XYZ file of C-alpha atoms in Angstrom:
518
model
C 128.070 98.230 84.383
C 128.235 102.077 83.783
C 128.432 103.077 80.042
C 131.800 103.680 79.083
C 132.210 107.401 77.701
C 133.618 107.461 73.838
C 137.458 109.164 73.609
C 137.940 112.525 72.217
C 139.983 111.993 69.137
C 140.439 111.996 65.188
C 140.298 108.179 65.463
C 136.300 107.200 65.823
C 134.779 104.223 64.922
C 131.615 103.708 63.056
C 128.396 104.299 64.921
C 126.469 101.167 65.772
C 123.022 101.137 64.555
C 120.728 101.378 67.714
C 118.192 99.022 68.953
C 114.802 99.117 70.688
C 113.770 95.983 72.708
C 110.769 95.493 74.610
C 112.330 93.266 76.922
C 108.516 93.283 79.671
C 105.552 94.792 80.353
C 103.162 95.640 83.940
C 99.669 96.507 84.047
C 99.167 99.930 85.500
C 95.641 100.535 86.209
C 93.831 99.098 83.454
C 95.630 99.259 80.905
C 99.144 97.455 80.006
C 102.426 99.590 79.955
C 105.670 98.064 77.641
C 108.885 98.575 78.638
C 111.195 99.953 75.687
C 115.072 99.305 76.255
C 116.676 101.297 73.625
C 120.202 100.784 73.205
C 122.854 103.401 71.559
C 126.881 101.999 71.430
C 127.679 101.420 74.880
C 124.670 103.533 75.849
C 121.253 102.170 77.192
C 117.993 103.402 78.935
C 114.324 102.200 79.101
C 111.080 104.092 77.707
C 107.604 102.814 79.036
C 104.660 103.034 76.465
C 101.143 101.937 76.375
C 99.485 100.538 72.912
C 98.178 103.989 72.638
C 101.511 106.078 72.300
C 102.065 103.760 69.901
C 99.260 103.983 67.929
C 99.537 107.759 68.070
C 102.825 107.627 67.472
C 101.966 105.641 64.297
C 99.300 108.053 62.949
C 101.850 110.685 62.976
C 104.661 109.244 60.990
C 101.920 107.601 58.283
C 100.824 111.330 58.019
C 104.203 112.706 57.690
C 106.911 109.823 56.624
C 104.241 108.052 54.563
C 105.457 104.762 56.139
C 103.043 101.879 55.884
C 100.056 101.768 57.927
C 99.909 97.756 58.170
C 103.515 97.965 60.213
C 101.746 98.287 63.434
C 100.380 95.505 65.099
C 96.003 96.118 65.070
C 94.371 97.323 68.024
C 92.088 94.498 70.584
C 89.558 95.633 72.722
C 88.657 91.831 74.159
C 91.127 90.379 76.143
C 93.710 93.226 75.653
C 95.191 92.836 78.984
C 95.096 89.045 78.537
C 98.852 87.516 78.865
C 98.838 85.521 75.960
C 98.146 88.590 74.560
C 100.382 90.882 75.854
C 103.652 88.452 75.196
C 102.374 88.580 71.545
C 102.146 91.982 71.221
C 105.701 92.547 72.730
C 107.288 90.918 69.871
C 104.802 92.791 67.497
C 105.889 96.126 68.847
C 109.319 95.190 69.238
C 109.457 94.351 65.316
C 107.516 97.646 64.656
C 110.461 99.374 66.706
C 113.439 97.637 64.944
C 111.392 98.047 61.842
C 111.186 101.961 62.637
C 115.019 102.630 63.204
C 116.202 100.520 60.028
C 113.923 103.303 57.922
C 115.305 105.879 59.870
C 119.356 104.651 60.143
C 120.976 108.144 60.326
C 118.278 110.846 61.979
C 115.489 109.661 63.301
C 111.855 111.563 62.485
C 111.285 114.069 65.210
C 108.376 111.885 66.929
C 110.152 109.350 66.857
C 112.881 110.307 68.896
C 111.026 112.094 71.264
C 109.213 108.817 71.379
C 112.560 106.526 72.214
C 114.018 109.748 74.796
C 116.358 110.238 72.032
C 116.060 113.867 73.280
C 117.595 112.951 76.823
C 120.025 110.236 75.976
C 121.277 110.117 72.815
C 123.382 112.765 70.875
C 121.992 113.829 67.612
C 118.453 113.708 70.015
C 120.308 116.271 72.761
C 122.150 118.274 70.772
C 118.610 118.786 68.229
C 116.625 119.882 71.604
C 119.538 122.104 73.322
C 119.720 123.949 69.738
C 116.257 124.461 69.316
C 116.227 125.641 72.982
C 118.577 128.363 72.521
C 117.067 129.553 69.417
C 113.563 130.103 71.107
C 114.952 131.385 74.524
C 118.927 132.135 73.788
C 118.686 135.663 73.310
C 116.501 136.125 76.279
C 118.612 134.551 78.439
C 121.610 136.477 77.057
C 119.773 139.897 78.128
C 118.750 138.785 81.304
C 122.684 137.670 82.283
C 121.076 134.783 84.739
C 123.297 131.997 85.372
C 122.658 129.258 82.766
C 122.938 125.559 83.503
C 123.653 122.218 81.295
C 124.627 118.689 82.125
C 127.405 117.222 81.528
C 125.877 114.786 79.026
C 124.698 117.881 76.919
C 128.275 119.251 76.811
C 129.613 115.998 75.574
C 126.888 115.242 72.674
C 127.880 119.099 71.237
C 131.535 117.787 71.818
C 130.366 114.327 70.098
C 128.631 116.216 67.570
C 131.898 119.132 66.944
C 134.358 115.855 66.431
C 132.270 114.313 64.085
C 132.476 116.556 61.195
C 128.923 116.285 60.247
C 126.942 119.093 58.727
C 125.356 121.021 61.601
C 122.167 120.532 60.620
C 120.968 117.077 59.675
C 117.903 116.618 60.575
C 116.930 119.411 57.522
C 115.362 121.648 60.490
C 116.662 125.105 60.795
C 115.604 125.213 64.305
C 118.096 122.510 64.967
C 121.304 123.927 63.583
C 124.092 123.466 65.743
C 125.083 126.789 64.986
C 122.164 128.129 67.507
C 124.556 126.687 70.678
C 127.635 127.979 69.324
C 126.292 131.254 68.982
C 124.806 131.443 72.268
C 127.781 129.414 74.115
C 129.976 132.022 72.621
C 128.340 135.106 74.632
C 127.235 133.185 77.356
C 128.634 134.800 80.464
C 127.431 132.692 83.910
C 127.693 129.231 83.508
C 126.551 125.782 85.537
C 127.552 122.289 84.953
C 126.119 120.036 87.112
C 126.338 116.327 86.997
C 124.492 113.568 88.607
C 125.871 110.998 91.229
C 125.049 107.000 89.719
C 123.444 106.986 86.764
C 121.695 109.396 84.520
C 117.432 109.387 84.565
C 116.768 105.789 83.504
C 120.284 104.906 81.498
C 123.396 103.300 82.270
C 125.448 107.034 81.780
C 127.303 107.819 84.556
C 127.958 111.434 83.656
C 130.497 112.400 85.886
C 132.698 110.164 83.951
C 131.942 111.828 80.714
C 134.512 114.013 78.907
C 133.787 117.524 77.691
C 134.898 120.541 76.283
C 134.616 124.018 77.590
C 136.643 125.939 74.959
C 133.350 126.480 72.971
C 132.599 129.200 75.805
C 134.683 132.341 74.683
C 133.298 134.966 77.446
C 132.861 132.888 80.673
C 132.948 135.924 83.744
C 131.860 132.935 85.889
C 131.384 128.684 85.904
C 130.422 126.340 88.912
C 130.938 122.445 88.328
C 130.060 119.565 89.880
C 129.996 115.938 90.094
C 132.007 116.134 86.878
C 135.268 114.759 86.486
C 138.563 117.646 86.081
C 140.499 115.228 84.191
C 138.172 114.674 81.740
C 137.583 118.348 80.961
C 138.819 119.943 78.441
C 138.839 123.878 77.255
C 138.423 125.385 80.860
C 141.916 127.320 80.232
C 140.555 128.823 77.206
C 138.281 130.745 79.776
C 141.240 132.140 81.745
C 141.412 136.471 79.760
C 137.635 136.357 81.361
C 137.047 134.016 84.271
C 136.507 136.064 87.475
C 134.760 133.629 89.728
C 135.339 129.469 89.413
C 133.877 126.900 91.603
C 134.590 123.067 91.082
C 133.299 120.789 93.846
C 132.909 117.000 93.926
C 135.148 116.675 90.926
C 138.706 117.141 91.378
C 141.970 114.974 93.287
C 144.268 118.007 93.173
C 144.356 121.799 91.950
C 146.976 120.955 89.719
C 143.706 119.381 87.300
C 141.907 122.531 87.977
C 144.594 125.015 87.333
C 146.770 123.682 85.351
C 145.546 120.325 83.090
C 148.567 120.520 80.603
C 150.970 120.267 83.837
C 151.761 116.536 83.166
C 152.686 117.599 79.764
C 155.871 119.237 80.891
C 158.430 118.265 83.254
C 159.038 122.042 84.449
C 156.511 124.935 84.139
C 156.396 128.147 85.157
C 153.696 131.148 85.437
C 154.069 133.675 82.978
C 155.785 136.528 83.861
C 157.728 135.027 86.317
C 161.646 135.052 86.614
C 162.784 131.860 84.737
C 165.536 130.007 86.632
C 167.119 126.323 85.455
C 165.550 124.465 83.174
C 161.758 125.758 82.548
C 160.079 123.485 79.332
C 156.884 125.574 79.196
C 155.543 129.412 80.156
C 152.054 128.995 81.489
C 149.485 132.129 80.983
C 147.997 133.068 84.687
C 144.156 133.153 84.981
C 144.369 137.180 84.845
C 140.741 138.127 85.805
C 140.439 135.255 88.605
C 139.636 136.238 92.243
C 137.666 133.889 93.931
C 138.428 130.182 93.954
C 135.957 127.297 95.310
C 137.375 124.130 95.342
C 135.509 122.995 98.425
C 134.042 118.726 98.537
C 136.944 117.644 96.846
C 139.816 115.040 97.482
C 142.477 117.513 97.232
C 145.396 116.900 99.984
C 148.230 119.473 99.532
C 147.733 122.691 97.892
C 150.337 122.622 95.420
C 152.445 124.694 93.199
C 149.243 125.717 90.957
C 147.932 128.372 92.702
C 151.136 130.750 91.422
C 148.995 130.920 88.872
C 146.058 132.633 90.668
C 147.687 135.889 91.744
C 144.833 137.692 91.766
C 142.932 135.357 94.190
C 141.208 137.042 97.291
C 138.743 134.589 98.678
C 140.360 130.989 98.096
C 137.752 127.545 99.775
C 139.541 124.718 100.011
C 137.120 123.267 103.022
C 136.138 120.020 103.375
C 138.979 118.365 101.551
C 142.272 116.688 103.105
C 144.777 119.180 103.196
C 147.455 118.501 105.681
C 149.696 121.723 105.443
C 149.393 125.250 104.695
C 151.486 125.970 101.676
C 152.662 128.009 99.002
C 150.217 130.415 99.844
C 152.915 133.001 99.888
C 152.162 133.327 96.503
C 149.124 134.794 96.930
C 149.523 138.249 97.640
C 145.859 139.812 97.018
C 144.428 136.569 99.365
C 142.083 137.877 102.215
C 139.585 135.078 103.079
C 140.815 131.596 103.601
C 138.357 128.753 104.204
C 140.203 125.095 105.316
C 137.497 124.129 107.222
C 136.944 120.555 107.444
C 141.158 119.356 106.139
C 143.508 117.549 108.194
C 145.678 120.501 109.404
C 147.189 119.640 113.011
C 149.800 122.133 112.934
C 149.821 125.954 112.011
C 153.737 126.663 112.696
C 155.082 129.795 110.691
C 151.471 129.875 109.019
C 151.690 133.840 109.055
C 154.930 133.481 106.348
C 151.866 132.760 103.777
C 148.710 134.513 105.149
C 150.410 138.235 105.526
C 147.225 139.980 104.754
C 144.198 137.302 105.585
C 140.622 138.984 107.027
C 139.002 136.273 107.503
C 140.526 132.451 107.994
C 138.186 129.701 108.482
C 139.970 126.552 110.611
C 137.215 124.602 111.825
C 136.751 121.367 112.278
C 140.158 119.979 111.945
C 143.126 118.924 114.198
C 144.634 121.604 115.602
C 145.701 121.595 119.657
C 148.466 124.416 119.512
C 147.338 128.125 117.708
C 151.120 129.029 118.352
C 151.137 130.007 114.483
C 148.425 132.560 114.212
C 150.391 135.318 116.523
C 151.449 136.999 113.620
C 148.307 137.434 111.256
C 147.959 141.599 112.210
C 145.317 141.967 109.956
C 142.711 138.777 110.752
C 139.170 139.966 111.952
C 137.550 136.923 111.671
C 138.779 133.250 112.761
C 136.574 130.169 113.246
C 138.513 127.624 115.342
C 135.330 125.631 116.336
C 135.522 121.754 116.357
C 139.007 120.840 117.050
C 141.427 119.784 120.050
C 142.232 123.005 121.841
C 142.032 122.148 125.587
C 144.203 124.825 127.022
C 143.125 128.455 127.573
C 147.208 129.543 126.906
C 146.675 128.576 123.296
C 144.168 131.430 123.124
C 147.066 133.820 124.411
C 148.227 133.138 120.791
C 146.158 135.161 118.965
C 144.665 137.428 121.766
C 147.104 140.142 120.731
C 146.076 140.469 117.203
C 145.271 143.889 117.000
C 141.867 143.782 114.472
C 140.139 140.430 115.469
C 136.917 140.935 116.362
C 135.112 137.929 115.644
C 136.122 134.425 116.915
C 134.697 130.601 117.063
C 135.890 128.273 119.584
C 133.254 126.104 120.450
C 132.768 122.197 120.394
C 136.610 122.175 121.637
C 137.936 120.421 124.719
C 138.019 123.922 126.097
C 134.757 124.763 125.736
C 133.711 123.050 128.429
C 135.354 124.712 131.165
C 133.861 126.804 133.864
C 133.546 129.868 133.011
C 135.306 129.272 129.809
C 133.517 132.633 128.062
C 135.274 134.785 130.278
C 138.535 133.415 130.431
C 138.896 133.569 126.736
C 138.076 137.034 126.571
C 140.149 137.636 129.031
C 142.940 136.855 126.868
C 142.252 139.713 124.762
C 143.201 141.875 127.815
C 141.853 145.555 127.326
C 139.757 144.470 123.653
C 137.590 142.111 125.627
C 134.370 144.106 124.766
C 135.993 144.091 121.027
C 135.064 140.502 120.549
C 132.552 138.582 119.695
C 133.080 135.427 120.813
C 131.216 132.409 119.396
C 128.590 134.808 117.430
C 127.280 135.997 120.938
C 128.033 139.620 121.907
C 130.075 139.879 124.882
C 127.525 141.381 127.800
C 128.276 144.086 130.770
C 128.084 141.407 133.202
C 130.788 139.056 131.108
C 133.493 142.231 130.582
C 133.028 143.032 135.050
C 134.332 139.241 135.501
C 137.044 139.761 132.964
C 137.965 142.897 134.662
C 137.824 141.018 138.002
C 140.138 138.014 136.103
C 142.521 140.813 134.969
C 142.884 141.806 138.304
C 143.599 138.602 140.511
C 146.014 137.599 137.465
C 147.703 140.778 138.232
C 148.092 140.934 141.611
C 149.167 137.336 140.966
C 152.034 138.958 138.833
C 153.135 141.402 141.823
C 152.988 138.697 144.259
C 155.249 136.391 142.364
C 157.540 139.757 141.669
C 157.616 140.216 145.597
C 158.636 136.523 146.284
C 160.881 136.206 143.674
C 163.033 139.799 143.321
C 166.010 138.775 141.417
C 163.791 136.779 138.668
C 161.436 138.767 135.780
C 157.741 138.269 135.723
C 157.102 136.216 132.791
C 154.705 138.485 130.427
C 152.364 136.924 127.649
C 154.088 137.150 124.449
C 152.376 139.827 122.797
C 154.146 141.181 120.225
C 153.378 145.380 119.133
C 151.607 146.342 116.323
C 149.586 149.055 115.264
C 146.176 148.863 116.263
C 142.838 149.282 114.648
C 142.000 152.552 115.308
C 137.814 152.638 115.850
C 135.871 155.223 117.962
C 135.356 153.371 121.511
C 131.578 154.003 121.300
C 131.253 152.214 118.099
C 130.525 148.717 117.920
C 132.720 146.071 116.584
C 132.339 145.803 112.673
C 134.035 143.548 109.984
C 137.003 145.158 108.078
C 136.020 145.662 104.815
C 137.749 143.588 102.063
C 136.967 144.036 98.363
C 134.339 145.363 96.387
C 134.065 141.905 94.765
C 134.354 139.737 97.835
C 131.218 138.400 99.474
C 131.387 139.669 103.283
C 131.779 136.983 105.744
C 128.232 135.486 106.853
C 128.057 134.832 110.428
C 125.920 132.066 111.292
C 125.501 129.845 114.641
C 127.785 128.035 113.753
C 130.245 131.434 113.618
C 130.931 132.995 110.566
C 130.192 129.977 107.846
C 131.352 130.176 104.090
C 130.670 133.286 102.408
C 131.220 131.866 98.762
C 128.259 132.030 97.112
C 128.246 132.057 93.403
């Protein structure tokens, strides 16, 4: 069973004294290893020792704790691997251990909890290690602004340790001080949070199920999460004056617990700044500074009324979730690279009402058979429309008036399999033809003659039906004017520059992948 995480709250109940079992032992070598389950509340893991560590171990707290030197079972050099033995001396140590922590109820000595892992799995033990880390190394990592990454289970034993109202410093050693991670935590700038899938090292913690609170950070410019869980974070909003960059993958069911946790606290919300209409029970501050958004690996289906409170967003990734419709993306009037790679989207009707100024849209690998809704999006360069169900080359006629594209993915559709089927597309694009790059392969000499023969037959196609036909108008592509990008005609196609804080598209072979990177 995983260990259940303890509540945030005023209400705690009295910490259970912990336990240390030696519940086995295997012979490694020559010499006999015991297995140490130490248990803490709901919270367990296992420590493997030989007599040695123990006997060292010993030494150390006679010469420093004064304990008595008789508590540890003696040494045997005949027969020590004997089983008789062995079983005996489990007990023996198992009493020394129990013996050990009823001296020690509160903090245990130093070597001693580095002994029992206390440093990994249990709070006082993490919190004691993070601190002294940060007092040794926290300025240096300050200075050198590199991104700087916990685990969940840290977070929560400083959030433990906050709610418990104990002095911040109870082991005696200065080193120690809680104070040393609030300092640093405070300044910190670049932060990762990064939890573990199944259990933690050798416990039963199953961090991504383990609450935690951010608002300790005061000057967060940037934070990545995963395999955490949203709704059990806490404090992320208190990042918002700052936050410029935000990435939360394989943690999160819907924006909504990203965006905007105190949502279900309020029948009707509204972003600040907005213009209030009916009944509104709560004025929500916008993330000001934010302006790229990864929310990639989630299970996220709709993208909801939250992101009004992301105006500033310009590269939004929403791939590999299970979004089935484009909306309320209208809001977002700064957005200019959109990744739904990887969703559920079959349709893309009306689709330029809420991408008016998108650069770079990233469609692959979903449903789509019809591209009837990208005619409109004047200002797209780059579109990835690899792996889904396009099988006819008129769908291409959709967006091969779009005056700036210059980059586009089609492959592993049912169209990519026809004859010829390089040619044709970019035959679409009518006189821009050698303006495209079409599946991240340049577009040859010997490809743009065959278009221009293409152009031709289609045409005299066009006068021949005018000829038979006199009283009926030729049917022309729908292409729709615009103004076009203007680019000297020696110059080779190049990617329209967004913002100074985006990351430029990557193009991969796999055509223009994610360009997140945080």
């Amino acid at each position: 069973m995983a260990a259940a995480a303890r509540s945030f709250g005023p209400e705690r109940e009295a910490e259970p004294a912990k336990e240390a079992r030696v519940v086995g032992s295997e012979l490694v070598d020559t010499y006999t290893v015991y297995i140490i389950q130490v248990t803490d509340g709901s919270h367990e893991w296992t420590v493997k020792h030989r007599y040695s560590d123990f006997h060292d171990l010993h030494e150390k707290l006679v010469a420093e704790r004064k304990i008595d030197k008789s508590l540890l079972p003696p040494k045997k050099i005949i027969g020590k691997n004997s089983r008789s033995l062995v079983e005996k001396r489990e007990k023996d140590l198992e009493v020394y251990l129990q013996a050990l922590l009823a001296t020690f109820p509160a903090v245990a000595p130093r070597v001693l909890a580095h002994f029992l892992h206390f440093h990994f799995y249990e709070i006082n033990g993490i919190t004691a290690a993070l601190a002294e880390e940060l007092f040794e190394k926290g300025e240096q990592l300050l200075g050198a602004g590199e991104v700087f990454a916990i685990r969940p289970l840290q977070l929560y034993a400083v959030t433990e340790q906050l709610q418990q109202g104990k002095p911040t410093c109870a082991s005696g050693d200065a080193k120690t001080d809680l104070g040393h991670i609030l300092d640093f935590t405070c300044r910190l700038k670049y932060l990762k949070v990064s939890g573990t899938e199944g259990p933690f090292g050798t416990s039963n913690i199953q961090e991504q199920l383990l609450p935690f609170d951010l608002s300790i950070f005061k000057s967060l410019h940037q934070v990545e999460i995963s395999h955490c869980d949203a709704q059990r974070i806490r404090g992320l909003v208190a990042s918002k004056p700052t936050l410029a960059t935000m990435s939360v993958r394989f943690s999160a069911t819907s924006m909504k617990e990203v965006l905007v946790p105190e949502a279900s606290e309020f029948d009707e919300w509204e972003p600040a700044g907005a213009a209030l209409e009916g009944t509104v029970t709560a004025v929500i501050p916008t993330w000001q500074a934010l302006t790229a958004l990864d929310l990639s690996h989630n299970s996220i289906s709709e993208i909801d009324e939250s992101v009004k409170l992301i105006p500033k967003i310009e590269f939004l990734d929403l791939s590999h979730n299970g979004v089935l419709v484009v909306d309320n993306l209208q809001h977002l009037y700064n957005l200019v690279h959109l990744d739904l790679s990887y969703n559920k989207l079959s349709f893309l009707e009306g689709v330029h009402t809420k991408l008016g100024n998108i650069k770079t849209l990233n469609l692959a690998g979903n449903l789509l058979g019809s591209l009837s809704g990208l005619h409109k999006l004047y200002s797209l360069v780059n579109l990835d429309l690899s792996d889904n169900r396009i099988e006819q080359m008129e769908e291409v006629r959709s967006i091969g008036s779009l005056p700036c594209l210059e980059h586009v993915a089609l492959l592993n559709n049912p169209l990519s399999i026809i004859p010829d089927y390089r040619t044709k597309v970019l035959a679409q694009f009518g006189e821009r033809a050698s303006e495209v790059c079409l599946d991240n392969t340049v577009t040859t000499e010997k490809e743009l003659d065959t278009v221009e023969v293409l152009k031709a037959i289609q045409k005299a196609k066009e006068v021949k039906s005018k000829l038979s036909n006199p009283e009926k108008k030729v049917s022309e592509d729908s292409r729709l004017s615009a103004a076009p990008c203007v680019r000297p005609s020696s110059s080779p196609p190049t990617v329209a520059p967004t913002s100074a804080s985006l990351p430029q598209p990557i193009l991969s072979n796999q055509a223009f992948s994610k360009g997140f990177h945080l």
